[in-house]
Amino acid sequence: MDPVIITPDDVAEAVRRAPNWKSPGLDGLHHYWLKGFVVCHSVLARQFQEALDQKSLPSLFTTGITHLVPKDRDTIDPSKYRPITCLPTIYKTLTSILSARITRHLNSNQVMSRAQNGCRGGGRGTKEPLLIDAVIGKVVKRNRRNLSAAWIDYKKAFDSVPLERVLELYKVDCTVRDFLGQCMGQWSTILCHLGERMTAAENHIRIRRGIFQGDCLSPIWFCLTLNPLSTLLEGSGRGFQLRRGGTKVTHLFYMDDLKLFASSRSHLMELLNITCDFSNSIRMELGTDKCAVLHVERVRVANSEGIDLSMPINIRTLSEAETYRYLGMSQNIGVDEAGMKQSVCDVFYARLTKVLNSLLSGVNRTHAYNGWVMPVLMYTFGILRWTQTELNALDRKVRTIMTSHRMHHPRSSVMRLYLPRKHGGRGFLASVITF
């Protein structure tokens, strides 16, 4: 990797990609102000370069604020809280620049496996693995093929990643390695609950293992750690072949969400043993309660006992009536379309009702609908087979709910509701047109 020289253009690009009002850390600075004060970019570039050369950073910038957000009403159980860490904006800007440089190095040398979709720029995110999985399900049903698949989940994945030699293994610039190693030794956080600090300012919680949540380097760091597993699985010679002479699909990866494919139970056992051996070697633990196995023989789901691996663990086997939620989709042999459509519609209408019951102005309700309600439906486009009739019925129900909340007169123009605001319309997205 070439030596890193930070320029004002690098700072401007990192700031441009960041959200304006994302919650800041201890510095209390939003990216909005860094975007506006362009004159600061050259100063930041110079100071970032000095910190990189001196391999040190003030402890203020490596200290986060971890907000404990309850998952449900059981607030007595500590496991029912989701920790969300906010880091200083200056630190995130610096690590965003370093992440871009490391990504450029990895792409130029084709280091990252194509099966990993978690940190690949220019991709479609979770849509790609879901589309590949949907194609495999259709081939199995149409051609009456045998299939063995396994869903693997890691327990506290980001807390378990070993970072000591990851960057050295992929030949990242030594200055960057030393700088990040120094920052790792300073990582600490302050716990907050309901907006109040739970620890004194001088009693920070030190982070001894894993990845700093909220760090711009975290996704690529995590993917690099699991990248050798993709190499081992692809080199095993196992997998599911879509057609004779075609490429074998051994697995799909999205960050730590892994799905294995094989043409038989014995081949799947080999892939599972490879996964467990690798996970043991890097000291990452499988969340067996969230793992599952599926065996399909002649389009019928075969019932069997859980698979015993070389480790003393047991993975449950799905029955024909059970489904597994993978990347937001309930799956068995392919996607459970009827169940998913009903689930998506329930969430869609619930969000719509929340927006209409809010105190937002008309234009902001439009923005909330397009940016928060419609994405629930848009995520399924291409994965679920929506018909024109279903989407028309959905749009009609949306207008009915809007009428009941006095947002749309029953005799007003339907076309005007979906026209852009600059053309005299109200700017709502129509599901039929968006599809």
Coordinates of C-alpha atoms in Angstrom, one line a residue:
M1 CA 0.0 0.0 0.0
D2 CA 1.3 3.5 -0.9
P3 CA 2.0 5.9 1.9
V4 CA -1.0 8.0 3.0
I5 CA -0.8 11.7 2.3
I6 CA -4.0 13.5 3.5
T7 CA -5.1 16.5 1.4
P8 CA -7.9 19.0 1.8
D9 CA -9.8 17.3 -1.0
D10 CA -9.7 14.0 1.1
V11 CA -11.3 15.9 4.0
A12 CA -13.9 17.5 1.8
E13 CA -14.8 14.1 0.3
A14 CA -15.1 12.4 3.7
V15 CA -17.3 15.3 5.0
R16 CA -19.5 15.3 1.9
R17 CA -20.3 11.6 2.3
A18 CA -21.3 12.0 6.0
P19 CA -24.9 12.7 7.1
N20 CA -25.5 16.3 8.2
W21 CA -27.1 15.8 11.6
K22 CA -25.9 12.4 12.8
S23 CA -25.5 12.4 16.6
P24 CA -21.9 13.5 17.5
G25 CA -19.7 12.3 20.3
L26 CA -17.9 14.3 23.0
D27 CA -16.9 17.1 20.6
G28 CA -20.6 18.0 20.0
L29 CA -19.8 18.8 16.4
H30 CA -22.1 17.9 13.5
H31 CA -20.9 17.3 10.0
Y32 CA -23.2 20.1 8.7
W33 CA -20.8 22.7 10.1
L34 CA -17.7 21.0 8.6
K35 CA -19.4 21.1 5.2
G36 CA -20.2 24.8 5.5
F37 CA -16.8 26.0 6.8
V38 CA -14.7 24.9 3.8
V39 CA -11.8 27.0 5.1
C40 CA -11.3 24.5 7.9
H41 CA -10.5 21.6 5.5
S42 CA -6.9 22.6 4.9
V43 CA -6.3 23.0 8.6
L44 CA -7.9 19.6 9.4
A45 CA -5.8 17.9 6.6
R46 CA -2.6 19.3 8.1
Q47 CA -3.5 18.2 11.6
F48 CA -4.6 14.8 10.5
Q49 CA -1.3 14.3 8.7
E50 CA 0.6 15.3 11.8
A51 CA -1.4 12.9 14.0
L52 CA -0.7 10.1 11.4
D53 CA 3.0 10.8 11.3
Q54 CA 3.4 11.1 15.1
K55 CA 1.2 8.0 15.5
S56 CA -0.8 9.6 18.3
L57 CA -4.2 11.2 18.9
P58 CA -5.7 13.1 21.9
S59 CA -7.7 10.8 24.1
L60 CA -10.8 13.0 23.6
F61 CA -11.1 11.8 20.0
T62 CA -10.9 8.1 20.9
T63 CA -13.6 8.3 23.6
G64 CA -17.2 7.4 22.7
I65 CA -20.6 7.8 24.3
T66 CA -22.6 4.6 24.4
H67 CA -26.3 5.1 24.7
L68 CA -28.3 2.2 26.1
V69 CA -31.5 1.9 24.1
P70 CA -34.1 -0.6 25.5
K71 CA -35.3 -3.2 23.0
D72 CA -38.6 -3.8 24.8
R73 CA -40.3 -3.0 28.1
D74 CA -38.2 -5.4 30.1
T75 CA -35.7 -2.8 31.3
I76 CA -34.4 -4.8 34.2
D77 CA -32.6 -7.4 32.1
P78 CA -29.3 -5.8 30.8
S79 CA -29.4 -8.1 27.7
K80 CA -32.6 -6.2 26.6
Y81 CA -30.6 -3.1 25.9
R82 CA -29.0 -2.2 22.5
P83 CA -25.8 -0.2 22.9
I84 CA -25.4 2.7 20.3
T85 CA -22.0 4.4 20.4
C86 CA -21.5 7.9 19.2
L87 CA -17.9 8.9 18.3
P88 CA -16.4 12.4 17.9
T89 CA -17.0 13.8 14.4
I90 CA -13.3 14.7 14.0
Y91 CA -12.3 11.1 14.7
K92 CA -14.9 9.7 12.3
T93 CA -13.7 12.1 9.5
L94 CA -10.1 10.9 9.9
T95 CA -11.1 7.2 10.0
S96 CA -13.3 7.8 6.9
I97 CA -10.3 9.0 5.0
L98 CA -8.2 6.1 6.1
S99 CA -11.0 3.7 5.3
A100 CA -11.3 5.1 1.7
R101 CA -7.5 4.6 1.2
I102 CA -7.5 1.1 2.6
T103 CA -10.5 0.2 0.4
R104 CA -8.7 1.5 -2.7
H105 CA -5.7 -0.7 -1.8
L106 CA -8.0 -3.7 -1.4
N107 CA -9.9 -3.1 -4.6
S108 CA -6.7 -2.6 -6.7
N109 CA -5.4 -5.9 -5.5
Q110 CA -8.7 -7.7 -5.6
V111 CA -8.4 -8.9 -2.0
M112 CA -12.0 -9.0 -0.8
S113 CA -14.1 -12.0 -1.8
R114 CA -16.9 -11.4 -4.2
A115 CA -19.2 -13.3 -1.9
Q116 CA -18.9 -10.5 0.7
N117 CA -21.5 -7.8 0.0
G118 CA -21.2 -6.0 3.4
C119 CA -18.6 -3.3 2.6
R120 CA -18.5 -3.3 -1.2
G121 CA -19.0 0.1 -2.8
G122 CA -21.3 0.5 -5.7
G123 CA -23.3 -2.6 -4.9
R124 CA -27.0 -3.1 -4.0
G125 CA -26.4 -4.1 -0.4
T126 CA -28.5 -7.0 0.8
K127 CA -30.4 -7.1 -2.5
E128 CA -27.6 -9.0 -4.3
P129 CA -27.4 -12.0 -1.9
L130 CA -31.2 -12.1 -1.7
L131 CA -31.5 -12.2 -5.5
I132 CA -29.0 -15.0 -5.7
D133 CA -30.7 -16.9 -2.9
A134 CA -34.1 -16.5 -4.7
V135 CA -32.6 -17.9 -8.0
I136 CA -31.3 -20.9 -6.1
G137 CA -34.7 -21.5 -4.6
K138 CA -36.4 -21.3 -8.0
V139 CA -33.9 -23.8 -9.5
V140 CA -34.4 -26.2 -6.6
K141 CA -38.2 -26.1 -7.1
R142 CA -38.3 -26.2 -10.9
N143 CA -35.7 -28.9 -11.4
R144 CA -36.5 -30.9 -8.3
R145 CA -32.9 -30.6 -7.1
N146 CA -31.5 -31.6 -3.7
L147 CA -30.2 -28.8 -1.5
S148 CA -28.7 -28.5 1.9
A149 CA -28.3 -25.0 3.4
A150 CA -27.3 -23.5 6.7
W151 CA -27.7 -20.1 8.2
I152 CA -24.8 -19.1 10.5
D153 CA -24.9 -16.3 13.0
Y154 CA -22.0 -15.1 15.2
K155 CA -22.5 -14.2 18.8
K156 CA -21.5 -10.6 19.5
A157 CA -19.7 -10.5 16.2
F158 CA -18.1 -7.0 16.5
D159 CA -17.0 -7.7 20.0
S160 CA -15.1 -10.9 19.1
V161 CA -13.0 -9.8 16.1
P162 CA -9.2 -10.1 16.7
L163 CA -7.5 -7.1 15.1
E164 CA -3.8 -7.7 16.0
R165 CA -2.6 -8.9 12.6
V166 CA -5.4 -8.2 10.2
L167 CA -4.0 -5.0 8.7
E168 CA -0.4 -6.5 8.6
L169 CA -1.7 -9.6 6.8
Y170 CA -3.2 -7.4 4.0
K171 CA -0.1 -5.2 3.7
V172 CA -1.6 -2.0 4.8
D173 CA 0.9 0.9 5.1
C174 CA 3.0 0.5 8.3
T175 CA 2.3 4.2 9.3
V176 CA -1.4 3.6 9.2
R177 CA -1.0 0.3 11.1
D178 CA 1.0 1.9 13.9
F179 CA -1.4 4.8 14.2
L180 CA -4.4 2.6 14.4
G181 CA -2.7 0.4 16.9
Q182 CA -2.0 3.4 19.1
C183 CA -5.7 4.5 18.8
M184 CA -6.9 1.0 19.7
G185 CA -4.9 1.2 23.0
Q186 CA -6.8 4.4 23.8
W187 CA -10.3 3.3 22.9
S188 CA -12.8 3.9 25.8
T189 CA -16.5 4.8 26.2
I190 CA -18.9 6.4 28.6
L191 CA -22.3 4.7 29.3
C192 CA -25.4 6.8 29.1
H193 CA -29.0 5.9 30.0
L194 CA -31.9 8.1 29.2
G195 CA -29.5 11.0 28.5
E196 CA -27.7 10.7 31.8
R197 CA -24.1 9.5 32.2
M198 CA -23.8 6.3 34.2
T199 CA -20.0 6.6 34.8
A200 CA -17.9 9.5 36.0
A201 CA -15.8 11.4 33.4
E202 CA -12.6 10.1 34.9
N203 CA -13.9 6.5 35.0
H204 CA -14.2 5.6 31.3
I205 CA -14.8 2.0 30.3
R206 CA -11.7 0.7 28.3
I207 CA -12.3 -1.4 25.2
R208 CA -9.9 -4.3 25.3
R209 CA -11.2 -6.5 22.4
G210 CA -13.3 -6.2 19.3
I211 CA -14.1 -3.2 17.1
F212 CA -15.1 0.3 18.1
Q213 CA -18.8 0.6 17.3
G214 CA -19.5 3.6 15.1
D215 CA -15.9 3.8 13.7
C216 CA -15.9 4.2 9.9
L217 CA -13.2 1.5 9.7
S218 CA -15.4 -1.0 11.6
P219 CA -17.2 -2.6 8.6
I220 CA -14.1 -3.1 6.4
W221 CA -12.1 -4.3 9.4
F222 CA -14.7 -6.9 10.2
C223 CA -15.0 -8.0 6.6
L224 CA -11.2 -8.4 6.4
T225 CA -11.2 -10.6 9.4
L226 CA -13.8 -13.0 7.9
N227 CA -12.3 -12.8 4.4
P228 CA -10.1 -15.9 4.8
L229 CA -13.3 -18.0 5.5
S230 CA -14.6 -17.1 2.1
T231 CA -11.3 -18.3 0.5
L232 CA -11.5 -21.6 2.5
L233 CA -15.2 -22.2 1.5
E234 CA -14.6 -21.4 -2.1
G235 CA -11.6 -23.7 -2.2
S236 CA -13.4 -26.7 -0.7
G237 CA -14.9 -27.7 -4.1
R238 CA -18.4 -28.0 -2.5
G239 CA -21.4 -25.9 -3.0
F240 CA -24.6 -25.7 -5.2
Q241 CA -24.2 -25.7 -8.9
L242 CA -27.0 -23.8 -10.7
R243 CA -26.4 -25.6 -14.1
R244 CA -24.0 -28.2 -15.4
G245 CA -20.6 -26.7 -15.9
G246 CA -21.6 -23.5 -14.1
T247 CA -20.1 -21.8 -11.1
K248 CA -20.7 -23.4 -7.7
V249 CA -22.2 -21.1 -5.0
T250 CA -20.7 -22.1 -1.7
H251 CA -21.9 -19.3 0.5
L252 CA -23.4 -15.8 0.7
F253 CA -22.0 -13.2 3.1
Y254 CA -23.4 -9.9 4.3
M255 CA -21.1 -8.7 7.1
D256 CA -21.6 -11.5 9.7
D257 CA -24.7 -13.0 8.2
L258 CA -23.6 -16.2 6.5
K259 CA -25.5 -18.7 4.4
L260 CA -23.9 -22.0 3.2
F261 CA -25.1 -24.0 0.2
A262 CA -24.3 -27.6 -0.7
S263 CA -25.8 -30.4 -2.9
S264 CA -25.9 -33.0 -0.1
R265 CA -25.8 -33.3 3.7
S266 CA -22.3 -34.7 3.8
H267 CA -21.0 -31.7 1.7
L268 CA -22.8 -29.3 4.0
M269 CA -21.2 -31.0 7.0
E270 CA -17.8 -30.3 5.4
L271 CA -18.6 -26.6 4.9
L272 CA -19.9 -26.4 8.5
N273 CA -16.7 -27.9 9.9
I274 CA -14.6 -25.5 7.9
T275 CA -16.7 -22.6 9.3
C276 CA -16.4 -23.9 12.9
D277 CA -12.6 -24.6 12.6
F278 CA -12.0 -21.1 11.2
S279 CA -14.2 -19.4 13.8
N280 CA -12.4 -21.2 16.6
S281 CA -9.0 -20.2 15.2
I282 CA -9.9 -16.5 15.4
R283 CA -11.8 -16.9 18.7
M284 CA -15.3 -16.0 17.3
E285 CA -18.2 -17.8 18.8
L286 CA -21.3 -19.0 16.9
G287 CA -24.7 -18.0 18.2
T288 CA -26.1 -21.5 17.9
D289 CA -29.6 -20.4 19.0
K290 CA -29.8 -18.3 15.8
C291 CA -28.3 -20.9 13.5
A292 CA -30.4 -23.3 11.4
V293 CA -30.0 -26.0 8.8
L294 CA -32.4 -27.0 5.9
H295 CA -32.3 -30.2 3.9
V296 CA -34.4 -30.4 0.7
E297 CA -34.9 -33.7 -1.2
R298 CA -37.0 -33.7 -4.3
V299 CA -38.7 -30.4 -3.4
R300 CA -39.7 -31.8 0.1
V301 CA -38.1 -30.6 3.3
A302 CA -36.5 -33.6 5.0
N303 CA -36.9 -33.7 8.8
S304 CA -33.8 -34.8 10.7
E305 CA -32.1 -34.1 14.0
G306 CA -29.8 -31.2 14.5
I307 CA -26.3 -31.4 13.1
D308 CA -23.4 -32.2 15.5
L309 CA -20.2 -30.5 14.4
S310 CA -16.7 -31.1 15.5
M311 CA -17.5 -28.5 18.3
P312 CA -19.8 -29.6 21.2
I313 CA -22.8 -27.6 19.7
N314 CA -26.0 -28.5 18.1
I315 CA -27.8 -26.6 15.2
R316 CA -31.5 -27.0 14.8
T317 CA -33.0 -28.3 11.5
L318 CA -36.0 -26.4 10.0
S319 CA -39.2 -28.3 9.3
E320 CA -41.4 -27.6 6.3
A321 CA -43.6 -25.3 8.4
E322 CA -40.7 -23.3 9.9
T323 CA -38.9 -20.3 8.3
Y324 CA -35.7 -18.5 9.0
R325 CA -35.4 -14.7 8.8
Y326 CA -32.3 -13.9 6.7
L327 CA -31.6 -10.3 5.7
G328 CA -35.1 -9.3 6.6
M329 CA -36.8 -12.1 4.6
S330 CA -38.5 -15.2 6.0
Q331 CA -37.1 -18.2 4.1
N332 CA -37.5 -21.9 3.8
I333 CA -37.1 -23.2 0.2
G334 CA -36.9 -19.7 -1.1
V335 CA -38.8 -16.8 0.4
D336 CA -42.2 -17.1 2.1
E337 CA -43.9 -14.6 -0.2
A338 CA -47.4 -14.7 1.3
G339 CA -46.1 -14.3 4.9
M340 CA -43.6 -11.6 3.9
K341 CA -46.2 -9.6 2.0
Q342 CA -48.5 -9.5 5.0
S343 CA -45.7 -8.6 7.3
V344 CA -44.4 -5.8 5.0
C345 CA -47.9 -4.4 4.6
D346 CA -48.5 -4.4 8.4
V347 CA -45.2 -2.4 9.0
F348 CA -46.0 -0.1 6.0
Y349 CA -49.5 0.8 7.3
A350 CA -48.2 1.2 10.9
R351 CA -45.5 3.7 9.8
L352 CA -48.0 5.5 7.6
T353 CA -50.4 6.0 10.5
K354 CA -47.6 7.3 12.7
V355 CA -46.6 9.9 10.1
L356 CA -50.2 11.0 9.6
N357 CA -50.8 11.3 13.4
S358 CA -47.6 13.4 13.8
L359 CA -47.5 17.2 14.1
L360 CA -45.4 17.5 10.9
S361 CA -46.3 20.0 8.3
G362 CA -47.7 18.8 4.9
V363 CA -44.4 19.0 3.1
N364 CA -42.6 17.2 5.9
R365 CA -45.2 14.5 6.0
T366 CA -44.5 14.0 2.3
H367 CA -40.8 13.7 3.0
A368 CA -41.4 11.3 5.9
Y369 CA -43.7 9.1 3.7
N370 CA -41.1 9.0 0.8
G371 CA -38.1 8.5 3.1
W372 CA -39.4 6.3 5.9
V373 CA -42.7 4.6 4.9
M374 CA -42.1 3.7 1.2
P375 CA -38.6 2.1 1.8
V376 CA -40.3 -0.7 3.7
L377 CA -42.1 -1.6 0.5
M378 CA -39.2 -0.7 -1.9
Y379 CA -36.8 -3.1 -0.1
T380 CA -38.9 -6.1 -1.3
F381 CA -39.1 -5.0 -5.0
G382 CA -37.2 -7.6 -7.1
I383 CA -37.4 -10.1 -4.2
L384 CA -41.2 -10.5 -3.8
R385 CA -43.4 -10.8 -6.9
W386 CA -45.9 -8.0 -6.6
T387 CA -48.7 -7.8 -9.1
Q388 CA -50.2 -4.7 -10.5
T389 CA -53.5 -5.5 -8.8
E390 CA -51.8 -5.8 -5.4
L391 CA -49.9 -2.5 -5.7
N392 CA -53.0 -0.6 -7.0
A393 CA -55.0 -1.9 -4.0
L394 CA -52.1 -0.8 -1.7
D395 CA -52.2 2.7 -3.1
R396 CA -56.0 2.9 -2.8
K397 CA -55.7 1.9 0.9
V398 CA -53.0 4.6 1.4
R399 CA -55.4 7.2 0.0
T400 CA -58.2 5.9 2.2
I401 CA -56.1 6.2 5.3
M402 CA -55.0 9.7 4.3
T403 CA -58.6 10.7 3.8
S404 CA -59.5 9.5 7.3
H405 CA -56.7 11.7 8.6
R406 CA -57.8 14.7 6.6
M407 CA -54.7 14.6 4.4
H408 CA -56.6 13.9 1.1
H409 CA -60.1 14.9 0.0
P410 CA -62.0 12.0 -1.5
R411 CA -62.9 14.1 -4.6
S412 CA -59.5 15.6 -5.1
S413 CA -57.3 14.6 -8.1
V414 CA -55.5 11.3 -7.6
M415 CA -52.9 12.2 -10.2
R416 CA -51.9 15.5 -8.4
L417 CA -51.1 13.5 -5.3
Y418 CA -48.2 11.7 -7.1
L419 CA -47.0 14.6 -9.2
P420 CA -43.7 16.2 -8.1
R421 CA -44.1 19.4 -6.1
K422 CA -42.2 21.5 -8.6
H423 CA -44.9 20.6 -11.1
G424 CA -47.8 21.6 -8.8
G425 CA -48.3 18.2 -7.3
R426 CA -47.9 17.0 -3.7
G427 CA -44.9 14.7 -4.3
F428 CA -46.0 11.4 -2.8
L429 CA -44.5 8.2 -4.3
A430 CA -46.9 5.8 -5.9
S431 CA -46.0 2.1 -5.3
V432 CA -47.0 1.1 -8.8
I433 CA -44.8 3.8 -10.5
T434 CA -41.9 3.1 -8.1
F435 CA -42.1 -0.6 -8.8

